[in-house]
Every structure is written in C-alpha cells, then in structure tokens.
Coordinates of C-alpha atoms and ligand atoms in Angstrom, one line a residue:
M1 CA -13.3 12.2 -18.4
A2 CA -14.0 13.2 -14.5
L3 CA -12.7 11.6 -11.3
I4 CA -15.4 12.2 -8.6
V5 CA -15.4 11.0 -5.0
K6 CA -18.9 10.7 -3.6
K7 CA -19.3 9.8 0.6
F8 CA -22.5 8.4 1.8
G9 CA -22.8 8.9 5.3
G10 CA -25.3 6.6 7.7
S11 CA -28.5 7.2 7.5
S12 CA -27.6 7.5 3.2
V13 CA -27.3 3.1 3.4
A14 CA -29.2 2.3 6.9
N15 CA -31.1 -0.2 4.9
A16 CA -31.3 -2.2 1.8
E17 CA -33.9 0.5 0.5
R18 CA -31.1 3.1 1.2
V19 CA -28.2 1.0 -0.3
N20 CA -30.2 0.5 -3.6
N21 CA -30.9 4.0 -3.6
V22 CA -26.9 4.7 -3.2
A23 CA -26.1 2.5 -5.7
R24 CA -27.9 4.0 -8.4
I25 CA -26.7 7.5 -7.9
V26 CA -23.3 5.7 -8.1
T27 CA -24.1 4.5 -11.2
D28 CA -25.8 7.4 -12.7
E29 CA -22.2 9.0 -12.3
Y30 CA -20.4 6.5 -13.7
K31 CA -22.8 6.3 -16.9
K32 CA -21.7 9.3 -17.8
G33 CA -18.4 8.1 -18.5
N34 CA -16.8 9.5 -14.9
N35 CA -14.2 7.2 -12.6
V36 CA -15.7 7.2 -9.1
V37 CA -14.5 6.0 -6.0
V38 CA -17.2 5.8 -3.5
V39 CA -16.6 5.8 0.4
V40 CA -19.4 4.8 3.1
S41 CA -19.7 5.1 6.6
A42 CA -21.1 1.9 8.8
Q43 CA -24.9 1.5 8.6
G44 CA -27.3 3.5 10.9
D45 CA -26.5 3.4 14.4
T46 CA -24.5 0.6 13.6
T47 CA -20.9 2.5 15.3
D48 CA -23.0 3.2 18.2
D49 CA -24.2 -0.3 19.0
L50 CA -21.1 -1.8 18.6
I51 CA -19.6 0.6 21.6
D52 CA -22.4 0.0 23.5
K53 CA -22.0 -3.7 22.9
A54 CA -17.9 -3.0 23.8
K55 CA -19.5 -1.5 27.1
E56 CA -20.7 -4.1 27.9
I57 CA -18.2 -6.7 27.9
N58 CA -15.7 -4.1 29.6
P59 CA -15.4 -0.7 30.0
D60 CA -12.2 0.3 30.4
A61 CA -11.3 -1.9 26.7
S62 CA -8.6 -0.9 25.3
K63 CA -8.3 0.7 22.3
R64 CA -6.6 -1.3 19.7
E65 CA -9.0 -3.7 20.4
M66 CA -12.0 -0.7 20.2
D67 CA -10.4 -0.2 17.3
M68 CA -11.0 -3.7 15.9
L69 CA -14.4 -3.5 17.0
L70 CA -15.2 -0.3 15.3
S71 CA -13.4 -0.9 11.9
A72 CA -16.3 -3.6 11.2
G73 CA -18.9 -1.4 11.0
E74 CA -17.8 0.2 7.9
Q75 CA -16.9 -3.8 6.2
I76 CA -20.1 -4.8 6.1
S77 CA -21.3 -1.3 3.9
I78 CA -18.2 -2.0 1.5
S79 CA -19.7 -5.0 0.1
L80 CA -23.4 -4.7 0.8
L81 CA -22.9 -1.5 -1.2
A82 CA -20.6 -3.3 -4.2
M83 CA -23.2 -6.1 -4.3
A84 CA -26.1 -3.9 -5.4
I85 CA -23.4 -2.1 -7.6
E86 CA -23.1 -5.5 -9.0
K87 CA -26.6 -6.5 -9.3
L88 CA -26.5 -3.1 -11.5
G89 CA -24.5 -4.6 -13.9
F90 CA -21.5 -2.4 -13.0
P91 CA -17.9 -3.3 -12.5
V92 CA -17.3 -2.9 -8.6
V93 CA -14.9 -3.7 -5.9
S94 CA -14.9 -2.8 -2.5
L95 CA -11.4 -2.2 -0.4
L96 CA -11.1 -1.9 3.1
G97 CA -9.0 1.0 4.5
W98 CA -5.5 -1.2 4.3
Q99 CA -6.4 -2.3 0.9
A100 CA -7.2 1.5 -0.6
G101 CA -3.6 2.0 1.0
F102 CA -4.8 4.0 4.7
Q103 CA -1.4 4.5 6.3
T104 CA -2.2 6.0 9.6
N105 CA -0.3 7.0 13.3
S106 CA -0.8 5.3 16.6
N107 CA -3.2 7.3 17.6
Y108 CA -5.9 4.5 18.3
T109 CA -9.6 5.5 18.2
V110 CA -8.3 8.9 16.4
A111 CA -5.9 8.3 14.2
R112 CA -4.6 10.1 11.5
I113 CA -4.0 9.7 8.4
K114 CA -0.5 9.8 7.5
K115 CA -0.6 9.4 3.9
I116 CA -2.5 7.1 1.4
E117 CA -0.4 4.6 -0.6
S118 CA -2.4 5.1 -4.4
E119 CA -1.6 2.2 -6.6
R120 CA -4.5 -0.1 -5.9
L121 CA -7.2 2.8 -6.0
R122 CA -5.9 3.4 -9.2
A123 CA -5.0 0.0 -10.8
E124 CA -8.7 -0.5 -10.2
L125 CA -9.7 2.5 -11.7
A126 CA -7.6 2.1 -14.7
R127 CA -9.5 -1.3 -14.7
R128 CA -12.8 0.5 -14.3
N129 CA -13.6 -0.2 -12.0
I130 CA -16.6 1.1 -9.5
V131 CA -14.1 1.8 -5.9
V132 CA -16.1 1.3 -2.6
V133 CA -13.8 2.0 0.3
A134 CA -14.9 1.9 3.6
G135 CA -14.5 5.0 5.3
F136 CA -13.0 5.5 9.1
Q137 CA -10.6 3.6 8.9
G138 CA -6.8 2.8 8.3
I139 CA -3.6 0.9 9.4
N140 CA -0.3 1.7 11.5
K141 CA 3.3 0.8 11.1
Y142 CA 2.0 -2.2 13.1
D143 CA 0.0 -3.5 10.9
D144 CA -3.1 -2.7 13.5
V145 CA -6.5 -1.0 12.6
T146 CA -7.1 1.6 12.9
T147 CA -9.9 4.3 13.2
L148 CA -9.8 8.2 12.2
G149 CA -12.5 9.6 15.1
R150 CA -16.2 9.9 15.0
G151 CA -17.2 11.0 11.6
G152 CA -14.6 10.3 10.0
S153 CA -15.1 9.0 7.1
D154 CA -15.5 12.5 5.7
T155 CA -11.9 12.6 6.2
S156 CA -11.4 9.5 4.1
A157 CA -13.4 10.7 0.6
V158 CA -11.4 14.6 1.4
A159 CA -7.8 12.5 1.8
I160 CA -9.0 10.0 -1.4
A161 CA -10.3 12.9 -3.0
A162 CA -6.6 14.8 -2.4
T163 CA -4.1 12.3 -3.3
L164 CA -6.2 11.2 -6.6
K165 CA -6.3 15.1 -7.2
A166 CA -9.9 14.5 -8.1
D167 CA -12.3 17.0 -10.1
L168 CA -14.6 16.9 -7.1
C169 CA -15.5 15.3 -3.5
Q170 CA -19.5 15.3 -2.8
I171 CA -20.6 14.3 0.8
Y172 CA -23.6 12.7 0.4
T173 CA -26.2 13.1 3.8
D174 CA -29.8 13.2 5.6
V175 CA -29.5 17.2 5.0
D176 CA -29.9 18.3 1.5
G177 CA -26.7 21.0 2.3
V178 CA -25.5 23.5 5.0
Y179 CA -27.3 25.9 6.5
T180 CA -27.2 28.4 9.4
A181 CA -28.2 26.1 11.3
D182 CA -29.1 22.8 12.8
P183 CA -32.0 22.4 10.2
R184 CA -33.7 19.8 12.3
K185 CA -33.6 22.0 15.4
V186 CA -34.3 25.3 14.1
K187 CA -37.0 25.8 11.8
T188 CA -35.7 28.7 10.4
A189 CA -32.3 28.0 9.1
V190 CA -31.3 28.6 5.8
K191 CA -29.3 26.4 3.3
M192 CA -27.0 28.6 2.0
D193 CA -25.6 28.2 -1.5
E194 CA -21.7 28.3 -0.8
I195 CA -19.7 29.2 2.1
T196 CA -15.8 29.2 2.7
Y197 CA -13.4 26.5 4.0
S198 CA -12.8 29.3 7.0
E199 CA -16.1 29.1 7.6
M200 CA -17.5 26.1 7.5
L201 CA -14.1 24.9 9.6
E202 CA -15.4 26.8 12.6
L203 CA -18.8 25.9 12.4
A204 CA -17.5 21.9 11.8
S205 CA -14.9 22.8 14.4
L206 CA -18.3 24.2 17.2
G207 CA -20.0 20.9 16.2
A208 CA -22.1 21.3 12.8
Q209 CA -21.7 17.9 12.7
V210 CA -22.5 17.9 8.6
L211 CA -19.0 18.0 8.0
N212 CA -16.5 16.5 10.3
S213 CA -13.6 19.7 10.9
R214 CA -10.9 17.3 9.9
S215 CA -12.3 16.6 6.8
V216 CA -12.4 20.8 5.9
E217 CA -9.5 21.0 7.2
M218 CA -7.7 18.9 5.1
A219 CA -10.2 20.0 1.9
K220 CA -8.7 23.7 2.4
K221 CA -5.0 22.3 2.4
Y222 CA -5.1 20.6 -0.9
N223 CA -8.1 22.8 -2.0
V224 CA -10.2 20.4 -2.8
E225 CA -13.4 21.6 -3.7
L226 CA -16.5 20.0 -1.6
E227 CA -19.9 19.7 -1.1
V228 CA -22.4 18.5 0.8
R229 CA -26.0 17.4 -0.8
S230 CA -28.7 15.1 0.0
S231 CA -28.6 11.3 -0.8
L232 CA -32.6 11.0 -1.0
E233 CA -32.8 14.1 -3.4
P234 CA -29.7 13.7 -4.9
Q235 CA -30.5 16.2 -8.0
K236 CA -30.8 19.1 -6.0
P237 CA -28.0 21.3 -5.9
G238 CA -26.4 21.2 -2.1
T239 CA -23.7 23.6 -0.6
I240 CA -20.6 24.2 -2.2
V241 CA -17.4 24.9 0.5
K242 CA -14.6 26.9 -1.3
E243 CA -11.9 29.3 -0.8
T244 CA -13.9 32.5 -1.5
V245 CA -17.8 33.3 -2.2
K246 CA -20.0 35.8 -3.4
M247 CA -20.0 38.6 -1.4
E248 CA -22.9 38.5 1.0
K249 CA -24.4 40.8 3.1
M250 CA -24.7 39.0 6.1
L251 CA -23.2 39.7 9.4
I252 CA -22.7 35.6 10.7
R253 CA -22.9 32.6 8.3
G254 CA -24.4 30.2 11.8
V255 CA -25.0 29.4 15.1
A256 CA -23.4 26.0 15.9
C257 CA -23.9 24.2 18.9
D258 CA -21.7 21.9 21.0
K259 CA -23.0 19.3 23.6
N260 CA -20.3 17.4 24.3
V261 CA -18.4 20.1 27.1
S262 CA -17.3 19.7 30.2
R263 CA -16.6 22.7 32.5
I264 CA -13.5 21.9 35.0
S265 CA -13.3 24.8 38.0
I266 CA -9.9 25.0 40.0
V267 CA -10.8 27.2 43.2
G268 CA -8.7 28.8 45.9
L269 CA -5.0 28.5 43.6
S270 CA -2.6 30.3 44.8
D271 CA -1.9 33.4 43.3
H272 CA 1.5 33.1 41.5
P273 CA 3.8 33.1 38.7
G274 CA 3.8 29.8 36.5
T275 CA 0.5 28.6 38.1
A276 CA -1.4 28.9 34.7
F277 CA 1.8 27.1 33.4
K278 CA 2.4 24.1 35.8
L279 CA -1.7 23.9 35.4
F280 CA -1.9 23.0 31.4
N281 CA 1.5 22.0 31.3
A282 CA -0.3 19.1 33.3
L283 CA -2.9 18.9 31.5
G284 CA -1.5 18.7 28.4
Q285 CA 1.1 15.7 29.0
A286 CA -2.0 13.9 29.9
K287 CA -2.7 14.6 26.4
I288 CA -6.5 16.8 27.4
N289 CA -7.2 18.8 24.9
V290 CA -8.2 22.3 26.7
D291 CA -10.7 24.9 24.6
I292 CA -12.1 28.1 27.1
I293 CA -9.6 29.3 29.9
L294 CA -11.0 32.2 32.6
Q295 CA -9.2 33.0 34.9
S296 CA -10.4 35.2 37.5
V297 CA -8.7 38.9 38.8
G298 CA -6.3 37.7 42.2
R299 CA -8.2 38.3 46.0
D300 CA -6.3 37.4 49.0
G301 CA -3.6 35.9 47.1
T302 CA -6.1 33.3 46.0
K303 CA -7.6 33.3 42.4
D304 CA -9.5 30.8 40.1
I305 CA -9.3 29.2 36.8
T306 CA -12.4 27.8 35.0
F307 CA -12.0 25.7 31.4
T308 CA -14.0 23.2 29.5
V309 CA -13.0 20.1 28.2
S310 CA -14.8 17.4 25.6
Q311 CA -17.1 15.1 28.0
D312 CA -14.9 12.1 27.1
Q313 CA -11.6 13.9 28.6
C314 CA -13.6 14.9 31.5
K315 CA -12.8 12.7 33.9
D316 CA -8.5 12.0 32.8
A317 CA -9.1 16.0 33.3
M318 CA -10.2 15.6 37.2
A319 CA -7.0 12.6 37.5
A320 CA -5.0 14.9 36.3
V321 CA -5.3 18.1 38.4
E322 CA -6.4 15.6 41.3
K323 CA -2.6 14.1 41.2
M324 CA -1.1 18.0 40.9
E325 CA -3.1 19.3 44.3
D326 CA 0.3 19.4 46.4
V327 CA 2.2 21.3 43.9
L328 CA -1.4 23.9 42.6
K329 CA -1.9 24.2 46.2
Y330 CA -5.9 24.8 45.9
S331 CA -9.3 24.1 47.9
K332 CA -11.5 22.7 46.3
V333 CA -11.9 21.4 42.1
V334 CA -15.7 21.8 41.6
H335 CA -16.7 20.4 37.7
D336 CA -20.2 19.7 35.5
E337 CA -20.1 17.1 32.9
T338 CA -22.6 18.5 30.7
V339 CA -22.5 21.9 29.6
A340 CA -22.9 23.0 26.3
K341 CA -21.1 25.2 23.8
V342 CA -23.6 27.6 21.5
S343 CA -21.4 29.8 18.5
I344 CA -21.7 32.4 15.9
V345 CA -19.5 32.3 13.2
G346 CA -18.9 34.9 10.4
T347 CA -16.0 36.4 9.1
G348 CA -18.7 40.0 8.8
M349 CA -18.6 40.5 12.4
E350 CA -14.7 41.5 12.2
T351 CA -16.0 44.9 11.1
H352 CA -19.6 45.2 12.8
P353 CA -19.1 46.7 15.9
G354 CA -22.4 45.6 18.0
V355 CA -22.6 41.3 17.4
A356 CA -21.5 40.0 21.0
A357 CA -24.1 42.5 21.9
K358 CA -26.6 40.9 20.0
M359 CA -26.2 38.1 20.4
F360 CA -26.3 38.6 24.9
E361 CA -28.9 40.7 24.0
A362 CA -30.9 37.4 22.7
L363 CA -29.9 35.3 25.3
Y364 CA -31.0 37.9 27.9
D365 CA -34.4 38.0 26.4
A366 CA -34.8 34.0 26.0
N367 CA -33.4 34.4 30.0
I368 CA -30.6 32.2 29.6
N369 CA -27.5 32.4 31.8
I370 CA -23.8 32.8 30.5
Q371 CA -21.0 31.0 32.4
M372 CA -18.0 32.0 30.3
I373 CA -17.4 33.9 27.0
S374 CA -14.3 32.6 24.5
T375 CA -14.5 35.1 21.1
S376 CA -11.6 35.2 17.8
E377 CA -12.0 37.2 14.9
I378 CA -14.7 34.7 13.7
K379 CA -16.9 33.4 16.3
I380 CA -18.2 34.3 19.5
S381 CA -18.9 31.4 21.7
V382 CA -20.4 31.1 25.2
L383 CA -21.3 28.4 27.7
I384 CA -24.0 27.7 28.5
D385 CA -27.0 25.0 30.8
V386 CA -27.2 21.9 28.4
E387 CA -30.9 22.4 29.0
D388 CA -31.2 25.8 28.1
A389 CA -28.5 24.7 24.8
D390 CA -32.1 23.7 22.3
R391 CA -33.8 27.4 22.6
A392 CA -30.2 29.5 22.5
V393 CA -29.6 27.9 19.4
T394 CA -33.3 29.4 18.0
A395 CA -33.0 32.6 19.9
V396 CA -29.4 33.7 18.6
H397 CA -30.2 32.5 15.4
N398 CA -33.3 34.3 14.7
A399 CA -31.8 37.6 16.3
F400 CA -29.5 37.4 12.8
I401 CA -31.1 35.5 10.7
N402 CA -34.2 35.6 9.6
Ligands
ADP1 P1 -23.6 11.5 8.5 O1 -24.2 10.1 8.8 O2 -24.0 11.6 6.6 O3 -22.5 11.7 8.1 P2 -23.7 13.5 10.3 O4 -24.9 13.2 11.5 O5 -22.9 12.8 10.6 O6 -24.2 12.8 9.0 O7 -24.7 15.0 9.8 C1 -25.6 15.3 9.4 C2 -26.8 16.1 10.4 O8 -25.6 17.3 10.3 C3 -27.8 16.5 9.9 O9 -29.0 15.6 9.8 C4 -28.4 17.5 10.9 O10 -28.8 17.4 12.2 C5 -26.6 18.0 11.6 N1 -26.4 19.5 11.2 C6 -26.2 20.4 12.2 N2 -25.7 21.4 12.2 C7 -25.6 21.7 10.6 C8 -25.9 22.6 10.1 N3 -25.4 24.0 9.9 N4 -26.7 22.6 8.5 C9 -26.6 21.0 8.5 N5 -26.5 20.5 8.6 C10 -26.6 20.1 9.9
LIG2 N1 -19.0 5.3 10.9 C1 -18.7 6.3 12.3 C2 -18.8 7.2 13.0 O1 -20.3 6.5 13.2 C3 -17.5 6.9 11.2 C4 -18.2 8.0 10.5 O2 -19.6 7.8 10.2 O3 -17.8 9.3 9.5 O4 -18.4 8.1 13.6
MG3 MG1 -21.3 12.8 9.3

C-alpha cells in the first residue's frame, strides 16, 4: 500500500463541479488500496477577494488579523471537498492546519513551517480515512493562526509528504505540467516530462508560479518526488521533478517572468568605503529582501546604486533609504514601482558560450531595452519595462526553444 499526497490549487476546486471532480480523483486513488492525504487551496480567487475585503476596511491591517482572515478560504474548501467525498461513500475527515499539526514561526503572512506534529494525521490514516488538509496555514507558539505566503499550499503538501515519507506528492493544477514558459502566455511553450529540482527551483524563484519555490526547496531537501498534473485531465502524464533527469541537448530549460518587481536608484552617493554596507545593512534591518544590485563606477567622488525589491516591499525600502539620507549623503532617490524581470534557466548554459548574447539579441530584435542584467551559473535575468514583459518572454523563448 502506497501513501500518496495530492494537492489541488484554487482553480481545481473553484466551484461545485470542480470539487466533485477532485473527489473522484481522490477516491479513485483510495480505491486502489492506497492511503491518501489531500491538501487544498482556497476556491478560485477567494484569497484575493479576502485581501480586497480587508483593504476596504483597513488598508494597514495588522498581519496577524490578515492571517486570521486569509486562513478562512481554505477552511471552506476542505469542508466542501470532504462533503463531496462523503457523498461518494468514502470515509473522510477534514483538518485545519493546526489540527494537522502544522507548527510555524510567528512571521505572520509569510510564516515558515517549523515542524509537523503528525500524530493526528497518522491516526486518521490508520483508520483508513481520506484526510483533507487545509493548505497555506499553521499555528505559532502563541496558538495564533499563521499563513505561509501566497501560493503556500504547495509547500504544505510537500511538508506532509516529507514528514510522512509519502511515496509521491502530486500537485494538480490548471495546466498539465511544467512548460518551457508559461503556456498561457507563450503558445509555442513545450511541456517537459522531467526537470531537476535545481532547475525547477530557479524557474519557480524567478516567477514561474506553477510551483511555489519553497515547496521545491523542501522537496529537494527531503528528496520528495514531485509531480505536476492537470486536475481537468487527470489521466494525462505530467512533469516529474527529481534529482537527476535524462540528459537532453537543451541549452536552456525555460523562460520565467516576474512582474512583481520594483526598482530603486540612489543617485550621487559619496564614493567611499562602507557606502554599500551602510545602505544594505539598513535594508536588511528593515527585513527587505534585495534582489539585483548594480553599482556604477565612481565619477567625481560620487556613484549611483540601483537595486530591486518585490513590489510589496517597495514602500518600506524607500522609507529605509530616506531614513539614511543624512548618513549616505545622496543627491536623490528615484524609483519605478512596476518593472519586470525576465530570466532564462538551464544547467546547459554553464558550458555554452554565447547564451547571453543570444538572449540580448532576441530582445534587441524585439526593440526591448534592458535596464539591468544579473547572471549566475544557471540563469540570466534582465530587468525591463513591464509593458514589454510578455513580448520579451515570447521573443527570448522562441530564440532558444522551437
Ligand atoms: P494553482 O491555483 O493550482 O496553485 P497557479 O495559478 O498557482 O495554480 O499555477 C498554475 C499556473 O502557473 C498556470 O495556469 C500557468 O499559467 C502558470 N505558469 C507559469 N509558468 C509556468 C510554466 N513554466 N509551466 C506551467 N505553468 C506555468
Ligand atoms: N490560497 C492561497 C493563495 O491564494 C494559497 C495557495 O493558493 O497556495 O495564495
Ligand atoms: Mg499555486
């Protein structure tokens, strides 16, 4: 008997028909004699709608209360799915995050899982119940509800699979696998049968939302075999994410796009030792995650530093920089709240010269200006105007993959 964890995203449980469809997929697995844990997200756009409701009442609501609100979405979907499974005549129990033993730190709205106290989960499985768990949520040491950050129910599923040493963790969504680019944006995108954890982690961190990056990180760490599949065509084979895959002659694995990026430039900083330290130390203390950094060559005793942060941290980052005005003695700060980062990912590029040139040529041909560039062994990212983002993804994708 195998233990299978199945996770269904918001669109897979968006309405009664979809919930009934998920109940069938789950019970078909159970009928094979396997134990099944199901993790679900909130229905459709519920989480976005709850955020809008909160903003109407208090745009500066505390993160604790936001978590109390957002966790409600998943409570609705677990109970509805459990009812659908009951109707098919199978034994089932739904559990909130805390009931399933999810203990997190107290970083409200972006909490990290510390551990899963799995007694209840194991007891329910021993009773041969199908266990339906609310994704995206846990409880902290003060018994407060926490959430794991947007897209966090993928991580809930992988965490359960790792803790219970499940045989497989399947992520069912509204596409039938991981593609070389977002298949909704790039018509020529190709589905991959397999992808390594490292490549998937880069793609996910760089904006391919099909899997949450923390979930991939955790799957890699605990060696959980992951599979991305379609909930609408559940028979279709999906994409397997694992340690090593068959060598393919692919220079790049995929193109990702992140539109949740803001750029901040500090102009006319004094060109002395310690400037970068003071600036990024202040940002670190304000808990700002800085991504790409670019420093100009000093000229006439001054230099400029530009960096990017996620859009939701732009306001806080600007405040931290402005607070440092006396220390950093810059002439001005400018920012663009909405820019886009387009990246190519692939372990093949390490050993192939000319990959960067090919990417930049594709952007040039599409008349797209590059604002910043950042590279690592297995990725190249460029920052561009958000208006150009979709065109850039297609142009770059088609230059490498056809
Ligand atoms: P869920 O609600 O099931 O968690 P998400 O919306 O979070 O679903 O993720 C699925 C979406 O990810 C797809 O609809 C697709 O548009 C998008 N996506 C982005 N990049 C990729 C990619 N490389 N491969 C597949 N899907 C991708
Ligand atoms: N419902 C949450 C969100 O919309 C968690 C998830 O979908 O994974 O972000
Ligand atoms: Mg998701």
